[in-house]
Coordinates of C-alpha atoms in Angstrom, one line a residue:
V1416 CA 57.9 -90.7 -34.0
E1417 CA 55.0 -89.9 -36.6
L1418 CA 54.0 -87.5 -34.7
L1419 CA 56.9 -86.2 -33.7
E1420 CA 57.2 -86.1 -37.8
R1421 CA 53.8 -84.1 -38.3
E1422 CA 54.6 -81.6 -35.6
R1423 CA 57.5 -80.8 -37.8
L1424 CA 55.4 -81.1 -40.6
S1425 CA 53.9 -78.9 -39.3
S1426 CA 56.2 -75.6 -37.5
A1427 CA 57.8 -75.9 -41.1
V1428 CA 54.4 -74.9 -42.7
R1429 CA 53.8 -72.0 -40.4
T1430 CA 57.5 -71.0 -40.8
Q1431 CA 56.9 -71.0 -44.3
K1432 CA 53.2 -68.9 -43.8
E1433 CA 54.8 -65.4 -41.3
L1434 CA 57.8 -66.2 -44.3
Q1435 CA 55.7 -64.8 -47.2
T1436 CA 53.9 -62.8 -44.7
D1437 CA 57.0 -60.5 -43.3
L1438 CA 58.7 -60.6 -46.7
Q1439 CA 55.1 -59.2 -48.9
A1440 CA 54.8 -56.6 -45.4
L1441 CA 58.8 -56.2 -46.6
L1442 CA 57.0 -55.3 -50.3
E1443 CA 54.7 -53.2 -49.7
M1444 CA 56.7 -51.2 -46.6
L1445 CA 58.8 -50.3 -49.0
L1446 CA 56.9 -49.3 -52.2
K1447 CA 55.1 -46.9 -49.6
D1448 CA 58.7 -45.9 -49.1
S1449 CA 59.0 -44.7 -52.0
R1450 CA 56.5 -43.4 -53.1
E1451 CA 55.9 -41.2 -49.7
G1452 CA 59.8 -39.7 -50.5
E1453 CA 58.4 -39.5 -54.0
I1454 CA 55.6 -37.3 -53.3
E1455 CA 57.6 -34.9 -50.7
S1456 CA 60.5 -34.3 -53.5
E1457 CA 57.2 -33.9 -55.7
Q1458 CA 55.9 -31.2 -52.9
R1459 CA 59.3 -29.8 -52.2
R1460 CA 59.4 -28.7 -56.8
I1461 CA 56.0 -27.2 -56.7
R1462 CA 56.3 -24.9 -53.8
A1463 CA 59.9 -23.7 -54.9
Y1464 CA 58.2 -23.3 -58.8
L1465 CA 55.1 -21.2 -57.0
R1466 CA 58.1 -19.8 -54.4
E1467 CA 59.7 -18.2 -58.6
I1468 CA 56.4 -18.0 -60.3
G1469 CA 55.1 -15.0 -58.0
R1470 CA 58.7 -13.5 -57.5
L1471 CA 58.6 -13.3 -61.6
I1472 CA 54.7 -12.2 -61.0
R1473 CA 55.9 -9.4 -58.9
W1474 CA 58.6 -8.1 -61.0
Q1475 CA 56.4 -8.0 -64.4
K1476 CA 53.7 -5.9 -62.3
G1477 CA 56.6 -3.3 -61.5
I1478 CA 57.5 -3.1 -65.3
R1479 CA 54.1 -2.6 -66.5
A1480 CA 53.5 0.2 -63.4
R1481 CA 57.1 2.1 -64.7
T1482 CA 55.9 1.3 -68.4
E1483 CA 52.9 3.5 -67.1
A1484 CA 54.7 5.8 -65.3
E1485 CA 56.8 6.5 -68.7
D1486 CA 59.6 5.3 -66.8
E1487 CA 63.0 5.4 -68.7
L1488 CA 62.9 2.9 -72.3
P1489 CA 65.7 1.3 -72.5
K1490 CA 66.0 0.6 -69.0
L1491 CA 62.4 -0.4 -69.1
S1492 CA 63.4 -2.6 -72.3
R1493 CA 66.2 -4.6 -70.6
D1494 CA 64.3 -4.9 -67.7
Q1495 CA 61.8 -6.7 -70.4
Q1496 CA 63.8 -9.3 -71.4
Q1497 CA 65.4 -10.5 -68.4
A1498 CA 61.7 -10.8 -67.2
A1499 CA 61.3 -13.0 -70.6
D1500 CA 64.7 -15.0 -70.6
E1501 CA 64.2 -16.1 -66.7
T1502 CA 60.5 -16.5 -67.3
K1503 CA 61.2 -18.9 -70.0
K1504 CA 64.5 -20.4 -68.2
L1505 CA 62.0 -21.2 -65.3
S1506 CA 59.4 -23.6 -68.0
G1507 CA 62.0 -25.0 -69.9
S1508 CA 63.6 -26.4 -66.1
I1509 CA 60.3 -27.5 -65.1
A1510 CA 59.1 -28.8 -68.2
E1511 CA 62.4 -30.9 -68.4
T1512 CA 62.2 -32.2 -64.6
D1513 CA 58.4 -32.6 -64.7
G1514 CA 56.6 -32.5 -67.7
S1515 CA 55.1 -35.4 -69.5
N1516 CA 55.0 -34.3 -73.3
E1517 CA 57.3 -31.5 -73.0
D1518 CA 57.5 -31.4 -76.7
E1519 CA 54.5 -30.9 -77.1
S1520 CA 54.1 -28.4 -75.3
Q1521 CA 57.2 -26.7 -77.1
Q1522 CA 55.7 -27.5 -80.1
S1523 CA 52.5 -25.5 -79.0
G1524 CA 54.7 -22.0 -77.4
E1525 CA 56.0 -22.3 -81.2
S1526 CA 52.8 -22.2 -82.8
S1527 CA 51.7 -19.5 -80.2
Q1528 CA 54.5 -17.6 -81.4
G1529 CA 54.4 -17.8 -84.7
E1530 CA 50.7 -16.4 -84.2
A1531 CA 52.1 -13.4 -81.9
E1532 CA 55.1 -12.2 -84.7
D1533 CA 51.9 -12.6 -88.1
A1534 CA 50.7 -10.0 -85.6
E1535 CA 53.2 -8.1 -85.7
S1536 CA 54.1 -8.5 -89.0
S1537 CA 50.0 -6.7 -90.1
D1538 CA 51.4 -4.2 -87.0
G1539 CA 54.1 -2.7 -89.4
K1540 CA 51.7 -2.2 -92.2
S1541 CA 49.5 0.0 -90.5
D1542 CA 50.2 3.9 -90.2
G1543 CA 52.8 3.2 -87.1
K1544 CA 50.5 5.3 -84.6
S1545 CA 50.2 4.0 -81.2
E1546 CA 45.9 4.0 -81.5
S1547 CA 46.7 1.6 -84.9
S1548 CA 48.9 -0.2 -82.8
G1549 CA 46.6 -0.8 -79.9
E1550 CA 43.9 -1.3 -82.3
S1551 CA 46.2 -4.2 -83.5
D1552 CA 46.7 -5.7 -80.1
K1553 CA 42.9 -5.6 -79.7
Q1554 CA 42.3 -7.7 -83.0
S1555 CA 45.2 -10.7 -82.1
S1556 CA 43.8 -10.4 -78.1
P1557 CA 41.2 -12.8 -78.7
S1558 CA 42.2 -15.2 -80.1
Q1559 CA 45.5 -15.6 -77.7
G1560 CA 42.8 -15.3 -75.2
Q1561 CA 41.1 -18.7 -77.0
G1562 CA 44.6 -19.9 -76.5
S1563 CA 45.0 -18.9 -73.0
G1564 CA 41.7 -20.6 -72.0
A1565 CA 41.3 -23.4 -73.6
P1566 CA 43.1 -25.4 -71.0
S1567 CA 41.8 -24.1 -68.3
T1568 CA 37.5 -24.5 -69.9
G1569 CA 38.7 -28.4 -70.6
D1570 CA 39.9 -28.8 -67.5
S1571 CA 36.8 -27.4 -65.7
A1572 CA 34.8 -29.2 -68.0
D1573 CA 36.3 -32.7 -68.1
P1574 CA 38.8 -32.9 -64.9
Q1575 CA 41.9 -35.6 -65.1
P1576 CA 43.6 -36.4 -62.2
G1577 CA 47.2 -37.0 -63.0
E1578 CA 50.1 -34.4 -62.3
P1579 CA 51.5 -34.2 -65.7
Q1580 CA 49.0 -32.9 -67.5
A1581 CA 48.0 -29.3 -64.9
I1582 CA 52.5 -29.7 -64.6
D1583 CA 52.1 -29.5 -69.1
R1584 CA 49.1 -26.5 -68.4
A1585 CA 51.8 -24.9 -66.7
V1586 CA 54.9 -24.4 -68.9
S1587 CA 52.1 -24.5 -71.9
K1588 CA 51.1 -20.9 -69.5
L1589 CA 54.6 -19.5 -68.9
Q1590 CA 55.5 -20.1 -71.9
Q1591 CA 53.1 -17.6 -73.5
A1592 CA 53.8 -15.7 -70.6
T1593 CA 57.1 -15.5 -72.5
Q1594 CA 55.9 -14.5 -75.5
K1595 CA 54.0 -12.0 -74.4
M1596 CA 56.6 -10.4 -72.6
Q1597 CA 59.2 -10.2 -75.2
R1598 CA 56.8 -8.8 -77.9
A1599 CA 56.3 -6.0 -75.1
R1600 CA 59.9 -5.3 -75.0
E1601 CA 59.3 -4.9 -79.1
K1602 CA 56.6 -2.5 -78.3
L1603 CA 59.0 -0.8 -76.4
D1604 CA 61.5 -0.1 -78.3
E1605 CA 59.2 0.9 -80.6
A1606 CA 58.4 3.6 -78.3
K1607 CA 54.7 2.2 -78.5
R1608 CA 54.0 2.6 -74.4
Q1609 CA 49.8 1.7 -74.8
G1610 CA 51.0 -1.7 -76.7
A1611 CA 53.4 -2.5 -74.1
T1612 CA 51.6 -1.9 -71.3
E1613 CA 48.3 -4.3 -73.2
R1614 CA 50.9 -7.5 -74.1
Q1615 CA 52.4 -7.4 -69.9
Q1616 CA 49.5 -7.2 -68.8
Q1617 CA 48.1 -10.6 -71.1
A1618 CA 51.8 -12.0 -69.7
L1619 CA 50.4 -11.4 -66.0
A1620 CA 47.5 -13.0 -67.2
D1621 CA 49.2 -16.3 -68.0
L1622 CA 51.9 -16.3 -64.9
E1623 CA 48.4 -16.1 -62.9
Q1624 CA 47.4 -19.5 -64.3
A1625 CA 50.5 -21.1 -65.0
R1626 CA 50.4 -20.3 -61.3
A1627 CA 47.2 -21.2 -60.6
E1628 CA 47.5 -24.7 -62.5
L1629 CA 50.6 -25.8 -60.2
E1630 CA 48.3 -24.8 -57.2
R1631 CA 46.4 -27.8 -58.4
V1632 CA 49.2 -30.0 -58.8
L1633 CA 50.2 -29.2 -55.1
R1634 CA 46.9 -29.5 -53.9
Q1635 CA 46.2 -32.9 -55.2
L1636 CA 50.3 -34.2 -53.8
R1637 CA 48.3 -33.6 -50.5
E1638 CA 45.6 -35.2 -51.4
E1639 CA 47.1 -38.8 -52.6
E1640 CA 49.1 -38.0 -49.4
L1641 CA 46.4 -37.7 -47.0
E1642 CA 45.1 -40.9 -48.8
R1643 CA 47.5 -42.8 -48.4
T1644 CA 47.6 -42.1 -44.8
L1645 CA 44.3 -42.6 -43.8
T1646 CA 44.3 -46.1 -46.0
L1647 CA 47.1 -46.7 -43.7
L1648 CA 45.4 -46.2 -40.9
V1649 CA 41.7 -48.1 -41.3
A1650 CA 44.1 -50.9 -42.0
R1651 CA 46.4 -50.1 -39.7
F1652 CA 42.9 -50.4 -37.1
R1653 CA 41.3 -52.7 -38.8
K1654 CA 44.0 -55.4 -38.3
M1655 CA 44.2 -54.0 -34.1
L1656 CA 40.3 -55.0 -33.4
E1657 CA 40.9 -58.0 -35.7
A1658 CA 43.8 -59.2 -33.0
Q1659 CA 41.7 -57.7 -29.8
V1660 CA 38.9 -59.5 -30.9
K1661 CA 40.5 -62.5 -30.2
V1662 CA 41.9 -61.6 -27.4
Y1663 CA 38.7 -61.0 -26.7
E1664 CA 37.6 -64.4 -27.0
G1665 CA 40.2 -66.0 -25.6
T1666 CA 39.7 -64.3 -22.5
L1667 CA 36.4 -65.4 -22.3
M1668 CA 37.5 -68.8 -23.1
L1669 CA 40.0 -68.6 -20.3
A1670 CA 37.4 -67.4 -18.0
E1671 CA 35.5 -70.4 -18.1
V1672 CA 37.6 -72.1 -16.5
P1673 CA 37.3 -72.4 -12.7
D1674 CA 39.5 -71.1 -10.9
D1675 CA 40.0 -74.6 -8.7
R1676 CA 40.6 -76.0 -12.1
R1677 CA 43.3 -73.4 -14.1
G1678 CA 47.5 -75.2 -14.3
H1679 CA 50.4 -74.1 -16.0
N1680 CA 48.8 -74.6 -19.3
E1681 CA 46.4 -72.1 -18.5
E1682 CA 49.1 -69.7 -17.6
I1683 CA 50.6 -69.6 -21.0
E1684 CA 48.1 -69.1 -22.5
A1685 CA 47.4 -65.7 -20.3
A1686 CA 50.7 -64.9 -21.1
R1687 CA 50.0 -65.3 -24.6
L1688 CA 46.7 -63.8 -24.7
S1689 CA 49.4 -60.6 -22.5
R1690 CA 51.7 -60.6 -25.5
E1691 CA 49.4 -60.8 -27.6
E1692 CA 48.0 -57.4 -26.6
S1693 CA 51.0 -56.0 -25.8
Q1694 CA 51.6 -56.1 -29.6
I1695 CA 48.0 -54.5 -30.1
G1696 CA 49.7 -52.1 -27.9
R1697 CA 52.5 -51.2 -29.9
D1698 CA 50.6 -50.9 -33.3
A1699 CA 48.5 -48.2 -31.0
D1700 CA 51.7 -46.2 -30.6
K1701 CA 52.3 -46.4 -34.3
A1702 CA 48.9 -45.5 -35.1
L1703 CA 49.0 -42.3 -32.7
M1704 CA 51.7 -41.5 -34.7
L1705 CA 50.6 -41.5 -38.4
L1706 CA 47.5 -39.6 -36.7
R1707 CA 49.3 -37.1 -35.3
E1708 CA 51.4 -36.5 -38.2
E1709 CA 48.7 -36.3 -40.4
G1710 CA 47.0 -33.9 -38.6
S1711 CA 44.1 -34.4 -38.3
S1712 CA 41.0 -35.0 -35.8
V1713 CA 39.7 -37.4 -37.9
A1714 CA 40.5 -41.2 -35.8
F1715 CA 39.6 -38.7 -32.2
P1716 CA 44.1 -38.9 -31.5
E1717 CA 42.2 -38.2 -27.5
T1718 CA 40.2 -41.1 -27.7
I1719 CA 42.8 -43.6 -28.8
E1720 CA 45.0 -42.6 -26.6
L1721 CA 42.5 -43.4 -23.7
M1722 CA 41.4 -46.6 -25.7
R1723 CA 45.7 -46.9 -25.4
Q1724 CA 45.9 -47.0 -21.5
D1725 CA 43.3 -49.5 -21.4
I1726 CA 45.6 -51.9 -23.4
D1727 CA 48.2 -51.8 -21.3
D1728 CA 45.9 -52.2 -17.7
V1729 CA 44.7 -55.7 -20.1
T1730 CA 48.4 -56.2 -21.3
E1731 CA 48.5 -56.4 -16.9
R1732 CA 45.6 -57.6 -16.2
L1733 CA 46.0 -60.7 -18.8
A1734 CA 50.4 -61.5 -17.7
V1735 CA 48.9 -62.4 -13.7
G1736 CA 45.8 -64.6 -15.3
R1737 CA 43.4 -62.0 -14.4
V1738 CA 40.3 -62.8 -17.3
G1739 CA 37.3 -62.0 -14.9
P1740 CA 34.6 -59.2 -15.7
L1741 CA 37.2 -55.9 -15.0
T1742 CA 39.7 -57.3 -18.4
Q1743 CA 36.1 -58.0 -20.3
G1744 CA 34.7 -55.1 -20.3
L1745 CA 38.6 -53.8 -20.8
E1746 CA 38.7 -55.5 -24.3
Q1747 CA 35.3 -54.6 -25.1
D1748 CA 35.9 -50.9 -24.5
I1749 CA 38.9 -51.7 -26.5
I1750 CA 37.1 -53.1 -29.6
E1751 CA 34.2 -50.3 -29.5
A1752 CA 37.0 -47.4 -30.0
L1753 CA 38.1 -49.6 -32.7
E1754 CA 35.3 -50.3 -34.6
E1755 CA 34.2 -46.2 -34.1
A1756 CA 38.2 -45.3 -35.1
V1757 CA 37.7 -47.6 -38.3
A1758 CA 34.1 -46.0 -39.2
A1759 CA 35.4 -42.7 -38.6
L1760 CA 38.6 -43.5 -41.5
D1761 CA 36.6 -44.8 -44.0
K1762 CA 34.2 -41.9 -44.4
A1763 CA 37.1 -39.9 -44.3
L1764 CA 38.2 -41.7 -47.2
K1765 CA 34.9 -41.5 -49.1
D1766 CA 34.8 -37.7 -48.3
L1767 CA 37.9 -37.3 -50.2

């Protein structure tokens, strides 16, 4: 009776531990799936932003070319204002959806706009000639150049990971581009083509910098996605390696029992080892799927596929109690392949 009670207690403890393990695995899976979904959603949004900025850049280049080609000023003015409106709409959409300090970005944009308006006021005090206007534009451009260059300088000197910072810089550049487009439209209304083309070129530079910031965000998301995939693969291969070593050790213990002394207990143990090996095979299938999705040959998918065949062979041999040198040799090959895969993945993670 005492032995039965101890056995039930031991079984209950094992069941509780297994339940805790399963719950932890479920929690990790839910968290992983949640972040993976977030990364995919963010990548889709960033790609959409990039497509829209690319369209705005092409449009702005066309307006600038038409300005230089002496196209009709009223139509140019309307098109320039429309481009400014759509750029402003895009910056607002990005700031609302993905920005981390929208208010600060807007204040920065309003400050830049005020500086630009002050510069335009000084233009109004000049003699009205396009040459004077051009000189005034050139005088105001250094401060604007510093404003547009400062984020990238700070970024290169002190790079900090994190999407919101890059997103906010992109929003700021789009706001500055909007202001330059509006100033260009005012120049067109004043029939000052030279001043308009200069502002149009500045707007293009801001758009290009906004695109560069968003491309940086996209690279960060891809790197995070790759790091998560590699980390998951390392954990899976380590788990497989640990399980394979245990199967190998169990095979060696069974092989020590002479053939004429093997009975029902040894058959049960061999069948258990076969089931463990089969589970390793299922884990290998999941790892192969991840490797193909990741699209890299870091962990040598062909080698893993060969190892998968060895796992099937070991599973079948253990199922019928064949634990001799051939089975042991196959298990050693599997262990070696898993160790190589873990080492390759660890190196890939360090190289990120």
